[in-house]
Coordinates of C-alpha atoms in Angstrom, one line a residue:
M1 CA -2.1 16.8 5.2
N2 CA -1.4 19.3 2.5
A3 CA -2.1 18.6 -1.2
G4 CA 0.7 16.7 -2.8
E5 CA 2.0 15.3 0.4
T6 CA 2.3 11.5 0.8
Q7 CA 0.7 9.9 3.8
R8 CA 3.3 8.2 6.0
A9 CA 2.7 4.4 5.9
P10 CA 5.3 2.7 8.1
W11 CA 6.2 -0.9 8.7
I12 CA 5.4 -1.8 12.4
V13 CA 8.3 -3.7 13.9
G14 CA 7.5 -5.5 17.2
V15 CA 10.3 -6.9 19.3
S16 CA 9.2 -9.6 21.8
G17 CA 11.2 -11.1 24.6
A18 CA 12.7 -14.1 22.6
S19 CA 16.5 -14.4 22.3
G20 CA 17.7 -13.0 19.0
T21 CA 17.8 -9.2 19.3
P22 CA 20.5 -9.1 16.5
Y23 CA 17.8 -10.3 14.1
A24 CA 15.6 -7.4 15.1
A25 CA 18.5 -4.9 14.6
A26 CA 19.3 -6.3 11.1
V27 CA 15.6 -6.0 10.0
L28 CA 15.4 -2.5 11.3
R29 CA 18.6 -1.4 9.6
A30 CA 17.5 -3.0 6.3
L31 CA 14.2 -1.3 6.4
L32 CA 15.7 2.0 6.9
D33 CA 18.3 1.4 4.2
A34 CA 15.4 0.6 1.8
G35 CA 13.9 4.1 2.6
E36 CA 11.0 2.7 4.7
S37 CA 9.4 4.4 7.7
V38 CA 9.3 2.4 10.9
D39 CA 7.0 2.3 13.9
L40 CA 8.9 0.5 16.6
V41 CA 7.3 -1.4 19.6
V42 CA 9.7 -3.0 22.1
S43 CA 8.0 -5.2 24.6
R44 CA 8.8 -5.1 28.4
A45 CA 10.2 -8.7 28.2
S46 CA 12.4 -7.8 25.2
R47 CA 14.2 -5.0 27.2
L48 CA 15.4 -7.7 29.6
T49 CA 16.7 -9.8 26.6
L50 CA 18.3 -6.8 25.1
L51 CA 20.1 -5.9 28.3
D52 CA 21.2 -9.5 28.7
E53 CA 22.4 -9.9 25.0
T54 CA 24.0 -6.5 24.5
G55 CA 24.2 -4.6 27.8
I56 CA 22.0 -1.9 26.4
S57 CA 19.0 -0.6 28.5
F58 CA 16.2 0.5 26.3
R59 CA 14.5 3.4 28.0
D60 CA 11.3 5.1 26.7
A61 CA 12.5 8.5 27.7
H62 CA 15.8 7.9 25.9
W63 CA 14.8 5.5 23.1
R64 CA 16.5 7.3 20.2
D65 CA 19.9 7.2 21.9
D66 CA 19.4 3.6 23.0
L67 CA 18.2 2.5 19.6
R68 CA 21.1 4.2 17.8
E69 CA 23.6 2.4 20.2
W70 CA 21.8 -0.9 19.5
L71 CA 21.5 -0.7 15.7
S72 CA 25.1 0.6 15.4
R73 CA 26.5 -2.7 16.9
G74 CA 27.3 -5.8 14.8
A75 CA 26.0 -9.2 15.7
D76 CA 29.3 -9.9 17.4
G77 CA 28.7 -7.0 19.7
K78 CA 31.3 -4.7 18.2
P79 CA 30.1 -1.1 18.7
D80 CA 30.1 1.5 15.8
T81 CA 29.9 -1.2 13.1
F82 CA 26.9 0.4 11.2
D83 CA 25.8 4.0 10.6
V84 CA 22.1 4.5 11.2
D85 CA 19.7 7.3 10.5
L86 CA 16.7 7.2 12.8
T87 CA 14.8 10.1 11.1
S88 CA 12.0 7.9 9.9
V89 CA 11.6 5.9 13.1
W90 CA 8.7 6.5 15.5
H91 CA 8.6 4.7 18.8
W92 CA 5.5 3.7 20.8
G93 CA 5.6 2.4 24.4
A94 CA 4.6 -1.2 24.8
G95 CA 1.8 -0.3 27.3
D96 CA 0.3 2.5 25.1
L97 CA -2.9 0.9 24.0
A98 CA -4.0 4.3 22.7
A99 CA -1.0 4.5 20.3
G100 CA -1.5 4.8 16.5
P101 CA -0.9 1.1 15.6
S102 CA -3.7 0.1 18.0
S103 CA -6.3 1.3 15.5
G104 CA -7.2 -0.1 12.1
S105 CA -7.6 3.4 10.7
Y106 CA -3.9 4.1 11.3
P107 CA -2.0 3.6 8.0
S108 CA 0.6 1.0 8.0
K109 CA 2.2 -1.4 5.4
G110 CA 2.0 -4.3 7.8
M111 CA 4.0 -5.6 10.8
L112 CA 7.1 -7.7 11.4
I113 CA 7.5 -9.4 14.8
V114 CA 11.2 -10.2 15.2
P115 CA 12.1 -12.2 17.1
A116 CA 8.7 -13.7 18.1
S117 CA 8.6 -15.6 21.5
T118 CA 6.2 -18.4 22.0
A119 CA 4.3 -16.3 24.5
C120 CA 3.9 -13.6 21.8
V121 CA 2.8 -16.2 19.3
A122 CA 0.2 -17.5 21.7
G123 CA -1.0 -14.0 22.5
V124 CA -1.4 -13.0 18.8
A125 CA -3.0 -16.4 17.9
L126 CA -5.6 -16.1 20.7
G127 CA -6.2 -12.4 20.1
L128 CA -5.3 -11.4 23.7
S129 CA -4.1 -7.9 22.8
K130 CA -2.4 -7.7 26.4
D131 CA 0.1 -5.0 25.2
L132 CA 0.6 -2.8 22.1
L133 CA 2.7 -5.4 20.3
Q134 CA -0.1 -8.0 20.4
R135 CA -2.8 -5.4 19.8
A136 CA -1.0 -4.0 16.7
A137 CA -0.6 -7.6 15.3
S138 CA -4.3 -8.2 15.8
V139 CA -5.1 -5.0 14.0
V140 CA -2.8 -5.9 11.1
L141 CA -4.5 -9.3 10.8
K142 CA -8.0 -7.9 10.8
E143 CA -7.2 -5.3 8.2
R144 CA -5.7 -8.0 6.0
R145 CA -2.2 -6.4 6.0
P146 CA 1.0 -8.5 5.9
L147 CA 2.1 -9.9 9.2
V148 CA 5.4 -11.7 9.4
V149 CA 6.2 -13.7 12.6
A150 CA 9.9 -14.7 13.0
V151 CA 9.5 -17.3 15.8
R152 CA 12.6 -18.0 17.7
E153 CA 12.4 -21.0 19.9
T154 CA 13.4 -24.7 20.0
P155 CA 12.1 -27.3 20.4
L156 CA 8.6 -26.3 19.5
N157 CA 5.8 -28.1 21.5
G158 CA 2.4 -29.0 20.0
Q159 CA 0.6 -26.0 21.6
T160 CA 3.0 -23.6 19.9
L161 CA 2.7 -25.4 16.6
R162 CA -1.1 -25.2 16.7
H163 CA -0.8 -21.5 17.5
L164 CA 1.6 -21.1 14.4
V165 CA -0.9 -22.9 12.2
T166 CA -3.6 -20.5 13.5
L167 CA -1.6 -17.6 12.5
D168 CA -0.9 -19.1 9.1
D169 CA -4.6 -19.7 8.6
A170 CA -5.3 -16.1 9.5
G171 CA -2.9 -14.9 6.7
A172 CA 0.4 -14.4 8.6
S173 CA 3.7 -15.5 7.2
V174 CA 5.6 -17.7 9.7
V175 CA 9.4 -17.4 9.3
P176 CA 11.4 -19.5 11.7
A177 CA 14.7 -17.9 12.7
S178 CA 16.6 -20.6 11.0
P179 CA 19.8 -19.5 9.1
G180 CA 20.7 -21.1 5.9
F181 CA 24.2 -21.8 4.9
Y182 CA 24.1 -21.9 1.1
A183 CA 24.6 -18.2 1.0
G184 CA 28.2 -18.5 1.9
A185 CA 28.2 -17.3 5.5
T186 CA 31.7 -16.6 6.9
H187 CA 30.7 -14.5 9.9
I188 CA 27.9 -14.5 12.5
Q189 CA 26.5 -11.3 10.9
D190 CA 26.0 -13.3 7.6
L191 CA 23.8 -15.8 9.4
V192 CA 21.9 -13.0 11.2
D193 CA 21.4 -11.2 7.9
F194 CA 20.1 -14.3 6.1
V195 CA 17.2 -14.6 8.6
A196 CA 16.6 -10.9 8.5
G197 CA 16.5 -11.1 4.7
R198 CA 14.0 -13.9 4.7
V199 CA 11.8 -11.9 7.0
L200 CA 11.9 -9.0 4.6
D201 CA 11.4 -11.3 1.6
A202 CA 8.0 -12.5 3.2
A203 CA 7.1 -8.8 3.6
G204 CA 8.0 -7.9 0.0
V205 CA 10.7 -5.5 1.0
R206 CA 13.8 -5.3 -1.2
H207 CA 17.2 -5.7 0.3
R208 CA 20.6 -7.1 -0.4
L209 CA 21.3 -8.9 2.9
Y210 CA 22.3 -12.2 1.6
R211 CA 23.5 -14.0 -1.6
R212 CA 20.5 -15.6 -3.3
W213 CA 20.5 -19.1 -4.7
K214 CA 21.1 -19.2 -8.5
G215 CA 20.9 -22.9 -9.1
E216 CA 24.6 -23.4 -9.2
L217 CA 26.2 -25.9 -6.9
G218 CA 29.2 -24.5 -5.2
G219 CA 27.9 -21.0 -5.5
S220 CA 28.1 -20.5 -1.8
R221 CA 31.8 -20.8 -1.6
P222 CA 33.6 -17.6 -0.6
E223 CA 34.8 -15.7 -3.5

């Protein structure tokens, strides 16, 4: 790195196999809109979910084209809804345990797992590191960097609840993918953006994804 250059410090975004790929897309777009760099890890299971929910095949060899198609869609599936610039995105294969985010010496601001499946939650809580997503999360925890886990499952059994408590005890922020309605949602994208916004709130990333509560009853009514 030359003198005067700023070291790249991305947010790592892990996408697990839970339903809810629109949440991940909204988080990724908001990070890029905020001028943040992103390191993306898409698990093998999440590729099946993405294919099922959007019809998009996420391929390592063509990840940039596939990611652009994914992020350009709205939560209703309509293509070309958003313009995206992927210049600041790096992609790491889920099986690449020699990737940058697998090491604590690799600079990052933290990690967002969205959506987080119960299997992913268990793997991170138990420190299994069976793939790059879990390994990167373990690294973020041990380095005391922010980890936000957007769990998307219902109902939650006792075992998963205990795993979530373990993550909370380790310093992670657990953000259930539960949309709120006080922000005046009139479209499915509004509900998705609310959850994505709460994930970013937990990470301390500024955004304008939803209308914030101002202490005024009736403030959520459409203007």
